[in-house]
C-alpha cells in the first residue's frame, strides 16, 4: 500500500498549472496549490520546507492557518505555469 501512496499521480493538472515533481525547487513565499490525497485542494504560500524537499509547510489562503504536507503521502504541488 505504501508504494501506491508514493506513486506519481496520473491525474491531469488543472489548465494553466504545472506539477512540481522536485519540491527542492520551491522556496518560501512561492504561491502554490497542494492537492492532498488527489482530491482536497489547499492554496497558499510556502512558509518553509525541509532541505530534502520531503515536507513543506503552507500558510493557507483566506485565513486557513498553517499546514504541513508530505511528499511521501502522495501530496501533489502545482504552480501557475509561466
mmCIF file of C-alpha atoms in Angstrom:
data_model
loop_
_atom_site.group_PDB
_atom_site.id
_atom_site.type_symbol
_atom_site.label_atom_id
_atom_site.label_comp_id
_atom_site.label_asym_id
_atom_site.label_seq_id
_atom_site.Cartn_x
_atom_site.Cartn_y
_atom_site.Cartn_z
ATOM 1 C CA UNK A 1 0.000 0.000 0.000
ATOM 2 C CA UNK A 2 2.892 2.403 0.671
ATOM 3 C CA UNK A 3 4.067 2.062 -2.928
ATOM 4 C CA UNK A 4 0.679 3.222 -4.164
ATOM 5 C CA UNK A 5 0.824 6.345 -1.992
ATOM 6 C CA UNK A 6 4.306 7.238 -3.256
ATOM 7 C CA UNK A 7 3.497 6.687 -6.918
ATOM 8 C CA UNK A 8 3.308 9.806 -9.077
ATOM 9 C CA UNK A 9 -0.168 10.967 -9.933
ATOM 10 C CA UNK A 10 -1.620 10.283 -13.333
ATOM 11 C CA UNK A 11 -4.369 12.847 -12.698
ATOM 12 C CA UNK A 12 -4.036 15.820 -15.031
ATOM 13 C CA UNK A 13 -3.120 19.176 -13.517
ATOM 14 C CA UNK A 14 -5.697 21.926 -13.993
ATOM 15 C CA UNK A 15 -5.190 24.030 -17.141
ATOM 16 C CA UNK A 16 -2.611 26.767 -16.632
ATOM 17 C CA UNK A 17 -0.726 24.923 -13.896
ATOM 18 C CA UNK A 18 2.224 22.574 -13.752
ATOM 19 C CA UNK A 19 3.094 19.860 -11.249
ATOM 20 C CA UNK A 20 6.268 20.402 -9.233
ATOM 21 C CA UNK A 21 7.919 16.978 -9.061
ATOM 22 C CA UNK A 22 11.038 18.205 -7.227
ATOM 23 C CA UNK A 23 9.952 20.065 -4.097
ATOM 24 C CA UNK A 24 13.540 21.271 -3.524
ATOM 25 C CA UNK A 25 12.887 23.697 -6.425
ATOM 26 C CA UNK A 26 10.338 25.521 -4.260
ATOM 27 C CA UNK A 27 11.231 28.433 -1.992
ATOM 28 C CA UNK A 28 9.451 30.114 0.910
ATOM 29 C CA UNK A 29 6.984 32.668 -0.413
ATOM 30 C CA UNK A 30 6.013 30.696 -3.532
ATOM 31 C CA UNK A 31 2.241 30.649 -4.089
ATOM 32 C CA UNK A 32 1.173 27.056 -4.741
ATOM 33 C CA UNK A 33 -1.746 24.659 -4.661
ATOM 34 C CA UNK A 34 -1.321 21.386 -2.794
ATOM 35 C CA UNK A 35 -3.569 18.546 -3.858
ATOM 36 C CA UNK A 36 -3.974 16.316 -0.810
ATOM 37 C CA UNK A 37 -4.943 12.696 -1.394
ATOM 38 C CA UNK A 38 -5.777 13.541 -5.036
ATOM 39 C CA UNK A 39 -8.921 15.451 -4.080
ATOM 40 C CA UNK A 40 -8.595 18.173 -1.417
ATOM 41 C CA UNK A 41 -7.076 21.459 -2.668
ATOM 42 C CA UNK A 42 -5.143 23.805 -0.396
ATOM 43 C CA UNK A 43 -3.794 27.080 -1.804
ATOM 44 C CA UNK A 44 -1.362 29.421 -0.135
ATOM 45 C CA UNK A 45 2.234 30.454 0.334
ATOM 46 C CA UNK A 46 5.096 28.156 1.250
ATOM 47 C CA UNK A 47 6.269 29.052 4.733
ATOM 48 C CA UNK A 48 9.149 26.575 4.974
ATOM 49 C CA UNK A 49 10.344 23.203 3.679
ATOM 50 C CA UNK A 50 12.908 20.596 4.578
ATOM 51 C CA UNK A 51 16.293 20.557 2.820
ATOM 52 C CA UNK A 52 15.458 17.273 1.078
ATOM 53 C CA UNK A 53 12.091 18.648 -0.105
ATOM 54 C CA UNK A 54 10.113 15.873 1.559
ATOM 55 C CA UNK A 55 7.985 18.129 3.766
ATOM 56 C CA UNK A 56 6.606 21.617 3.279
ATOM 57 C CA UNK A 57 4.605 23.976 5.443
ATOM 58 C CA UNK A 58 1.917 26.023 3.763
ATOM 59 C CA UNK A 59 0.251 29.171 5.083
ATOM 60 C CA UNK A 60 -3.160 28.658 3.544
ATOM 61 C CA UNK A 61 -5.026 31.478 1.836
ATOM 62 C CA UNK A 62 -8.150 33.075 3.320
ATOM 63 C CA UNK A 63 -7.052 32.589 6.937
ATOM 64 C CA UNK A 64 -6.816 28.801 6.654
ATOM 65 C CA UNK A 65 -3.852 28.578 9.027
ATOM 66 C CA UNK A 66 -0.543 26.782 8.619
ATOM 67 C CA UNK A 67 -0.430 23.151 7.495
ATOM 68 C CA UNK A 68 2.269 20.531 6.888
ATOM 69 C CA UNK A 69 2.281 18.355 3.754
ATOM 70 C CA UNK A 70 4.485 15.330 2.958
ATOM 71 C CA UNK A 71 5.542 14.245 -0.499
ATOM 72 C CA UNK A 72 5.709 10.670 0.826
ATOM 73 C CA UNK A 73 1.944 10.759 1.451
ATOM 74 C CA UNK A 74 1.295 11.376 -2.223
ATOM 75 C CA UNK A 75 0.523 15.088 -1.864
ATOM 76 C CA UNK A 76 0.983 16.962 -5.161
ATOM 77 C CA UNK A 77 2.161 20.563 -5.526
ATOM 78 C CA UNK A 78 1.190 22.680 -8.529
ATOM 79 C CA UNK A 79 2.192 26.213 -9.525
ATOM 80 C CA UNK A 80 0.870 28.629 -12.115
ATOM 81 C CA UNK A 81 2.506 27.918 -15.477
ATOM 82 C CA UNK A 82 4.688 30.764 -16.661
#
